[in-house]
Short mmCIF file of C-alpha atoms in Angstrom, two decimals:
data_model
loop_
_atom_site.label_atom_id
_atom_site.label_comp_id
_atom_site.label_asym_id
_atom_site.label_seq_id
_atom_site.Cartn_x
_atom_site.Cartn_y
_atom_site.Cartn_z
CA UNK S 11 -20.29 -23.28 -31.57
CA UNK S 12 -17.80 -25.46 -29.58
CA UNK S 13 -16.45 -24.45 -26.14
CA UNK S 14 -13.04 -23.81 -27.73
CA UNK S 15 -14.35 -21.48 -30.23
CA UNK S 16 -16.61 -19.59 -27.70
CA UNK S 17 -13.43 -19.11 -25.50
CA UNK S 18 -11.54 -17.74 -28.50
CA UNK S 19 -14.36 -15.27 -29.16
CA UNK S 20 -14.45 -14.26 -25.52
CA UNK S 21 -10.81 -13.74 -25.38
CA UNK S 22 -10.77 -11.68 -28.54
CA UNK S 23 -13.54 -9.48 -27.17
CA UNK S 24 -11.73 -8.88 -23.97
CA UNK S 25 -8.47 -7.99 -25.82
CA UNK S 26 -10.58 -5.51 -27.84
CA UNK S 27 -12.08 -4.07 -24.74
CA UNK S 28 -9.12 -3.97 -22.43
CA UNK S 29 -6.10 -3.73 -24.73
CA UNK S 30 -7.60 -1.61 -27.58
CA UNK S 31 -7.43 -4.15 -30.24
CA UNK S 32 -5.94 -7.55 -31.45
CA UNK S 33 -2.58 -8.82 -30.66
CA UNK S 34 -0.69 -8.32 -33.91
CA UNK S 35 2.93 -7.46 -32.79
CA UNK S 36 5.94 -9.39 -31.44
CA UNK S 37 8.43 -8.34 -28.94
CA UNK S 38 10.91 -7.77 -31.92
CA UNK S 39 8.31 -5.52 -33.49
CA UNK S 40 8.14 -3.38 -30.36
CA UNK S 41 11.89 -3.00 -30.42
CA UNK S 42 12.02 -1.99 -34.00
CA UNK S 43 9.18 0.52 -33.57
CA UNK S 44 10.65 2.21 -30.56
CA UNK S 45 14.34 2.00 -31.58
CA UNK S 46 15.27 0.35 -28.37
CA UNK S 47 17.43 -2.79 -27.89
CA UNK S 48 15.42 -5.97 -27.85
CA UNK S 49 16.73 -6.92 -24.40
CA UNK S 50 15.73 -3.57 -22.93
CA UNK S 51 12.27 -4.10 -24.28
CA UNK S 52 12.22 -7.58 -22.82
CA UNK S 53 13.47 -6.19 -19.53
CA UNK S 54 10.67 -3.44 -19.58
CA UNK S 55 8.07 -6.23 -20.11
CA UNK S 56 9.44 -8.46 -17.32
CA UNK S 57 9.56 -5.56 -14.78
CA UNK S 58 5.94 -4.81 -15.45
CA UNK S 59 5.43 -8.43 -13.84
CA UNK S 60 3.69 -9.77 -16.99
CA UNK S 61 4.51 -12.79 -19.18
CA UNK S 62 7.31 -12.07 -21.62
CA UNK S 63 7.01 -14.45 -24.56
CA UNK S 64 9.72 -15.36 -27.13
CA UNK S 65 10.97 -12.44 -29.39
CA UNK S 66 8.83 -13.49 -32.48
CA UNK S 67 5.60 -14.56 -30.71
CA UNK S 68 2.63 -12.32 -31.63
CA UNK S 69 1.44 -11.29 -28.21
CA UNK S 70 1.24 -7.43 -28.30
CA UNK S 71 -1.02 -4.63 -29.48
CA UNK S 72 -0.70 -1.25 -30.83
CA UNK S 73 -1.32 0.22 -27.35
CA UNK S 74 1.65 -1.92 -26.09
CA UNK S 75 3.87 -0.35 -28.88
CA UNK S 76 2.77 3.17 -27.94
CA UNK S 77 3.75 2.40 -24.29
CA UNK S 78 7.12 1.24 -25.19
CA UNK S 79 7.60 4.28 -27.66
CA UNK S 80 6.83 6.63 -24.77
CA UNK S 81 9.50 4.92 -22.64
CA UNK S 82 12.01 5.23 -25.59
CA UNK S 83 11.20 8.95 -25.81
CA UNK S 84 11.96 9.66 -22.20
CA UNK S 85 15.22 7.70 -22.45
CA UNK S 86 16.16 9.39 -25.74
CA UNK S 87 15.57 12.88 -24.49
CA UNK S 88 17.58 12.21 -21.30
CA UNK S 89 14.57 12.84 -18.90
CA UNK S 90 15.52 9.76 -16.88
CA UNK S 91 18.12 7.06 -17.12
CA UNK S 92 17.54 3.42 -17.86
CA UNK S 93 18.02 2.23 -14.46
CA UNK S 94 15.48 4.82 -13.18
CA UNK S 95 13.11 3.86 -15.88
CA UNK S 96 13.20 0.26 -14.88
CA UNK S 97 12.51 1.23 -11.26
CA UNK S 98 9.58 3.30 -12.39
CA UNK S 99 8.16 0.43 -14.36
CA UNK S 100 8.63 -2.05 -11.56
CA UNK S 101 6.64 0.33 -9.37
CA UNK S 102 3.81 0.43 -11.97
CA UNK S 103 3.87 -3.41 -12.49
CA UNK S 104 3.86 -4.11 -8.67
CA UNK S 105 1.11 -1.58 -7.93
CA UNK S 106 -1.03 -2.37 -11.01
CA UNK S 107 -0.92 -6.08 -10.35
CA UNK S 108 -2.08 -5.73 -6.76
CA UNK S 109 -4.67 -3.12 -7.81
CA UNK S 110 -6.18 -5.15 -10.57
CA UNK S 111 -6.36 -8.31 -8.31
CA UNK S 112 -7.89 -6.41 -5.44
CA UNK S 113 -10.58 -4.89 -7.65
CA UNK S 114 -11.40 -8.09 -9.57
CA UNK S 115 -11.69 -10.15 -6.36
CA UNK S 116 -13.90 -7.38 -4.89
CA UNK S 117 -16.18 -7.60 -7.96
CA UNK S 118 -16.25 -11.42 -7.69
CA UNK S 119 -17.25 -11.22 -3.96
CA UNK S 120 -19.92 -8.59 -4.96
CA UNK S 121 -21.35 -10.85 -7.71
CA UNK S 122 -21.55 -13.72 -5.59
CA UNK S 123 -23.30 -11.78 -2.77
CA UNK S 124 -25.67 -9.81 -4.84
CA UNK S 125 -26.63 -12.43 -7.33
CA UNK S 126 -26.28 -15.45 -4.98
CA UNK S 127 -23.72 -17.17 -7.28
CA UNK S 128 -21.03 -19.73 -6.46
CA UNK S 129 -17.47 -18.57 -6.96
CA UNK S 130 -16.98 -20.08 -10.60
CA UNK S 131 -20.27 -18.44 -11.81
CA UNK S 132 -19.23 -15.14 -10.12
CA UNK S 133 -16.01 -14.97 -11.89
CA UNK S 134 -17.72 -15.80 -15.34
CA UNK S 135 -20.14 -12.98 -14.46
CA UNK S 136 -17.18 -10.55 -13.76
CA UNK S 137 -15.59 -11.44 -17.03
CA UNK S 138 -18.82 -10.41 -18.76
CA UNK S 139 -18.92 -7.16 -16.97
CA UNK S 140 -15.27 -6.20 -17.40
CA UNK S 141 -15.65 -4.42 -20.76
CA UNK S 142 -18.32 -2.04 -19.33
CA UNK S 143 -16.46 -1.59 -15.93
CA UNK S 144 -12.90 -1.15 -17.24
CA UNK S 145 -13.34 2.42 -18.58
CA UNK S 146 -14.81 3.63 -15.19
CA UNK S 147 -12.14 1.79 -13.23
CA UNK S 148 -9.38 3.33 -15.57
CA UNK S 149 -10.76 6.84 -15.21
CA UNK S 150 -11.01 6.77 -11.43
CA UNK S 151 -7.37 5.36 -11.32
CA UNK S 152 -6.08 8.21 -13.24
CA UNK S 153 -7.92 10.68 -11.16
CA UNK S 154 -6.84 9.13 -7.95
CA UNK S 155 -3.12 8.98 -9.23
CA UNK S 156 -3.10 12.53 -10.21
CA UNK S 157 -4.61 13.73 -6.91
CA UNK S 158 -1.98 11.70 -4.88
CA UNK S 159 0.80 13.12 -7.09
CA UNK S 160 -0.48 16.69 -6.43
CA UNK S 161 -0.54 16.02 -2.77
CA UNK S 162 2.97 14.82 -2.73
CA UNK S 163 4.08 17.80 -4.72
CA UNK S 164 2.23 20.18 -2.21
CA UNK S 165 3.92 18.59 0.73
CA UNK S 166 7.36 18.84 -0.93
CA UNK S 167 6.75 22.47 -1.70
CA UNK S 168 5.82 23.32 1.98
CA UNK S 169 8.77 21.24 3.33
CA UNK S 170 11.37 22.69 1.11
CA UNK S 171 10.14 26.27 1.82
CA UNK S 172 10.63 25.41 5.53
CA UNK S 173 14.00 24.03 4.96
CA UNK S 174 15.09 27.14 3.20
CA UNK S 175 13.93 29.33 6.05
CA UNK S 176 15.75 27.23 8.68
CA UNK S 177 18.95 26.79 6.78
CA UNK S 178 18.61 22.93 6.14
CA UNK S 179 21.28 23.14 3.47
CA UNK S 180 23.82 22.95 6.17
CA UNK S 181 22.45 19.66 7.48
CA UNK S 182 24.66 16.47 7.59
CA UNK S 183 24.76 15.33 4.05
CA UNK S 184 25.11 11.69 5.26
CA UNK S 185 21.76 11.79 7.15
CA UNK S 186 18.74 10.16 5.83
CA UNK S 187 16.74 12.68 3.89
CA UNK S 188 13.26 12.91 5.49
CA UNK S 189 12.45 13.79 9.02
CA UNK S 190 9.16 11.89 9.79
CA UNK S 191 7.10 10.38 12.55
CA UNK S 192 6.83 6.64 11.74
CA UNK S 193 4.40 4.38 13.48
CA UNK S 194 3.17 0.69 13.59
CA UNK S 195 -0.17 -0.53 14.71
CA UNK S 196 -0.31 -4.23 15.18
CA UNK S 197 -3.52 -6.19 15.62
CA UNK S 198 -3.50 -8.14 18.91
CA UNK S 199 -3.96 -11.95 18.58
CA UNK S 200 -4.56 -11.92 14.86
CA UNK S 201 -4.08 -15.71 14.45
CA UNK S 202 -6.48 -16.55 17.35
CA UNK S 203 -9.05 -14.13 16.25
CA UNK S 204 -9.21 -15.36 12.66
CA UNK S 205 -8.84 -19.13 13.34
CA UNK S 206 -11.72 -21.00 11.83
CA UNK S 207 -12.98 -18.16 9.78
CA UNK S 208 -14.09 -18.95 6.28
CA UNK S 209 -12.98 -16.90 3.28
CA UNK S 210 -15.70 -14.39 3.36
CA UNK S 211 -15.46 -13.77 7.13
CA UNK S 212 -11.77 -13.44 6.96
CA UNK S 213 -11.97 -11.01 4.16
CA UNK S 214 -14.55 -8.93 6.12
CA UNK S 215 -12.35 -9.00 9.22
CA UNK S 216 -9.24 -7.84 7.41
CA UNK S 217 -11.08 -5.23 5.44
CA UNK S 218 -12.63 -3.84 8.53
CA UNK S 219 -9.22 -3.51 9.98
CA UNK S 220 -7.55 -1.96 6.91
CA UNK S 221 -10.55 0.58 6.34
CA UNK S 222 -10.66 1.66 9.86
CA UNK S 223 -7.13 2.14 10.18
CA UNK S 224 -6.73 4.13 7.06
CA UNK S 225 -9.64 6.31 7.96
CA UNK S 226 -8.08 7.16 11.35
CA UNK S 227 -4.56 7.85 9.83
CA UNK S 228 -5.69 10.15 7.15
CA UNK S 229 -8.35 11.94 9.30
CA UNK S 230 -5.59 12.72 11.86
CA UNK S 231 -3.20 14.05 9.10
CA UNK S 232 -0.98 11.01 8.66
CA UNK S 233 -0.47 8.78 5.57
CA UNK S 234 -0.57 5.03 5.36
CA UNK S 235 2.51 3.59 3.83
CA UNK S 236 1.35 -0.02 3.66
CA UNK S 237 -0.85 -2.53 5.45
CA UNK S 238 0.61 -5.90 6.12
CA UNK S 239 -2.27 -8.23 6.92
CA UNK S 240 -2.51 -7.71 10.63
CA UNK S 241 -0.52 -4.46 10.84
CA UNK S 242 -0.36 -0.92 9.30
CA UNK S 243 2.70 1.30 8.94
CA UNK S 244 2.03 5.00 8.91
CA UNK S 245 4.06 8.27 8.67
CA UNK S 246 3.34 11.93 9.56
CA UNK S 247 5.27 15.15 8.76
CA UNK S 248 5.54 16.23 12.51
CA UNK S 249 5.93 14.51 15.65
CA UNK S 250 2.74 15.70 17.31
CA UNK S 251 0.60 14.53 14.35
CA UNK S 252 2.37 11.17 14.48
CA UNK S 253 1.51 10.81 18.25
CA UNK S 254 -2.09 11.94 17.55
CA UNK S 255 -2.48 9.22 14.84
CA UNK S 256 -1.02 6.61 17.16
CA UNK S 257 -3.37 7.46 20.01
CA UNK S 258 -6.43 7.59 17.87
CA UNK S 259 -5.50 4.12 16.41
CA UNK S 260 -5.27 2.77 19.90
CA UNK S 261 -8.65 4.26 20.84
CA UNK S 262 -10.68 3.48 17.74
CA UNK S 263 -9.38 0.11 17.04
CA UNK S 264 -10.89 -1.71 19.97
CA UNK S 265 -9.80 0.71 22.83
CA UNK S 266 -13.13 0.24 24.56
CA UNK S 267 -13.16 -3.47 24.02
CA UNK S 268 -15.15 -5.47 26.59
CA UNK S 269 -12.60 -8.16 27.46
CA UNK S 270 -15.00 -10.58 29.17
CA UNK S 271 -17.32 -10.34 26.19
CA UNK S 272 -14.48 -10.88 23.80
CA UNK S 273 -13.48 -13.99 25.55
CA UNK S 274 -17.10 -15.31 25.64
CA UNK S 275 -17.44 -14.78 21.88
CA UNK S 276 -14.44 -16.90 21.20
CA UNK S 277 -12.03 -14.02 20.57
CA UNK S 278 -13.94 -12.45 17.65
CA UNK S 279 -15.99 -9.76 19.48
CA UNK S 280 -15.46 -6.43 17.73
CA UNK S 281 -14.50 -3.20 19.66
CA UNK S 282 -16.49 -0.16 20.22
CA UNK S 283 -15.80 1.01 16.69
CA UNK S 284 -15.63 -2.45 15.07
CA UNK S 285 -12.31 -4.09 14.74
CA UNK S 286 -9.90 -5.26 17.39
CA UNK S 287 -7.27 -3.96 19.79
CA UNK S 288 -3.93 -2.81 18.49
CA UNK S 289 -0.48 -2.32 19.86
CA UNK S 290 1.10 0.91 18.71
CA UNK S 291 4.62 2.18 18.50
CA UNK S 292 5.59 5.65 16.95
CA UNK S 293 9.11 7.22 16.77
CA UNK S 294 10.36 10.54 15.29
CA UNK S 295 13.50 10.21 13.18
CA UNK S 296 15.01 10.40 9.75
CA UNK S 297 14.00 7.95 6.96
CA UNK S 298 14.67 7.00 3.45
CA UNK S 299 11.56 6.73 1.21
CA UNK S 300 11.94 4.18 -1.53
CA UNK S 301 9.84 1.76 -3.48
CA UNK S 302 6.71 2.87 -1.71
CA UNK S 303 8.11 2.01 1.58
CA UNK S 304 10.20 3.88 4.27
CA UNK S 305 13.45 2.65 5.87
CA UNK S 306 15.73 3.69 8.69
CA UNK S 307 16.54 3.10 12.35
CA UNK S 308 13.36 4.85 13.60
CA UNK S 309 11.16 2.39 11.62
CA UNK S 310 12.95 -0.57 13.29
CA UNK S 311 12.58 1.02 16.65
CA UNK S 312 8.84 1.75 16.12
CA UNK S 313 8.24 -1.93 15.06
CA UNK S 314 10.06 -3.30 18.13
CA UNK S 315 8.12 -0.97 20.48
CA UNK S 316 4.85 -2.27 18.88
CA UNK S 317 6.01 -5.91 19.85
CA UNK S 318 6.30 -4.96 23.60
CA UNK S 319 3.23 -2.61 23.95
CA UNK S 320 0.10 -3.61 25.82
CA UNK S 321 -3.07 -3.86 23.82
CA UNK S 322 -4.60 -0.44 23.02
CA UNK S 323 -1.53 1.37 24.22
CA UNK S 324 1.04 3.63 22.51
CA UNK S 325 4.77 3.43 23.14
CA UNK S 326 7.61 5.76 22.02
CA UNK S 327 11.37 6.16 22.61
CA UNK S 328 12.84 8.73 25.05
CA UNK S 329 14.03 11.00 22.23
CA UNK S 330 10.53 11.35 20.69
CA UNK S 331 9.11 11.74 24.18
CA UNK S 332 11.26 14.78 24.88
CA UNK S 333 9.81 16.45 21.72
CA UNK S 334 6.29 15.80 23.09
CA UNK S 335 6.77 17.24 26.53
CA UNK S 336 4.84 20.34 25.82
CA UNK S 337 2.24 18.68 23.44
CA UNK S 338 -1.28 19.66 24.50
CA UNK S 339 -3.53 16.81 25.55
CA UNK S 340 -0.82 14.19 25.96
CA UNK S 341 0.70 12.61 29.02
CA UNK S 342 4.07 10.85 29.13
CA UNK S 343 4.71 7.88 31.35
CA UNK S 344 8.36 6.59 31.42
CA UNK S 345 8.53 2.76 31.86
CA UNK S 346 11.22 0.39 32.97
CA UNK S 347 14.03 -0.36 30.60
CA UNK S 348 13.55 -3.23 28.15
CA UNK S 349 15.77 -5.19 25.77
CA UNK S 350 14.45 -4.82 22.16
CA UNK S 351 15.41 -7.37 19.64
CA UNK S 352 18.09 -6.03 17.19
CA UNK S 353 17.93 -2.67 19.05
CA UNK S 354 19.35 -3.13 22.51
CA UNK S 355 18.39 -1.70 25.90
CA UNK S 356 15.69 1.12 25.69
CA UNK S 357 13.38 2.73 28.32
CA UNK S 358 10.12 3.03 26.49
CA UNK S 359 7.65 5.82 27.22
CA UNK S 360 3.99 5.37 27.21
CA UNK S 361 1.82 8.16 25.61
CA UNK S 362 -1.55 8.73 26.97
CA UNK S 363 -4.33 11.13 26.16
CA UNK S 364 -4.64 13.70 28.91
#
């Protein structure tokens, strides 16, 4: 059997395992089966972030047709508008692409380490294992998604009940909808600390940071919005929880770092709990939550405070500090006024653990 034939057999086996069967349908077929306009089906496929072939190319499976038919039913029954459907699809595509890549690369690294393989051999081994691993990964994905959806629904139920009791209906309709504590934790000297690291060491370094940061945020009652290489953005539903998350991030991520030892090790010594010092800014304010991210003036202020914070310290703005005056276990230290890029003059306040 030639290499070309072997590749074709392998591709057909992967399609059967991952896509539920052979590719027997075209884009035009999907449109006909769903009753949607061809351009809308093309747009759906494009917003998933996947290759969109010519209208008559046979590139789709029965499961692809079922997915488009489900979308068509939602539109036809007026459950969502077409613009919203595209936004939902884009969210799926963006998240699925990153998730699939993350998991496959983790599997490659595992294969390389456990079986002592070079990178190409490890990737071939993962291809062989995918048909067996995919059902487990899929089931875990669905379970995780439903748990997160339930968690969001529960938070909304509590928040709306509280709003009803306090008369939030009379609030300014022009205000951003969600009151949240927003914080950034930014790794100190990321470029210097990672200079010269190979791919495995760099991956381990970043993974330690992300894992430790997520653990701290969730254990303290906050939620990670996103990680950005050397930084993490988090939110909390009340100001005290936000400050608690910020203080714990500053403490755990290298708060007890031995500076002299860190210098002697070429900038790569780990902190007491294993990563690196961070600068943290946290601010209370109203935000807009869209596209898996948060936006608003308080987000910008938190980011700028992070820029001027000393390693392993937490800064906030005066308005947030006033809300924390009676918070148990916290001390507030007003600092001299600073000029923040894009914000203007602001007198930061350092939050300490009492």
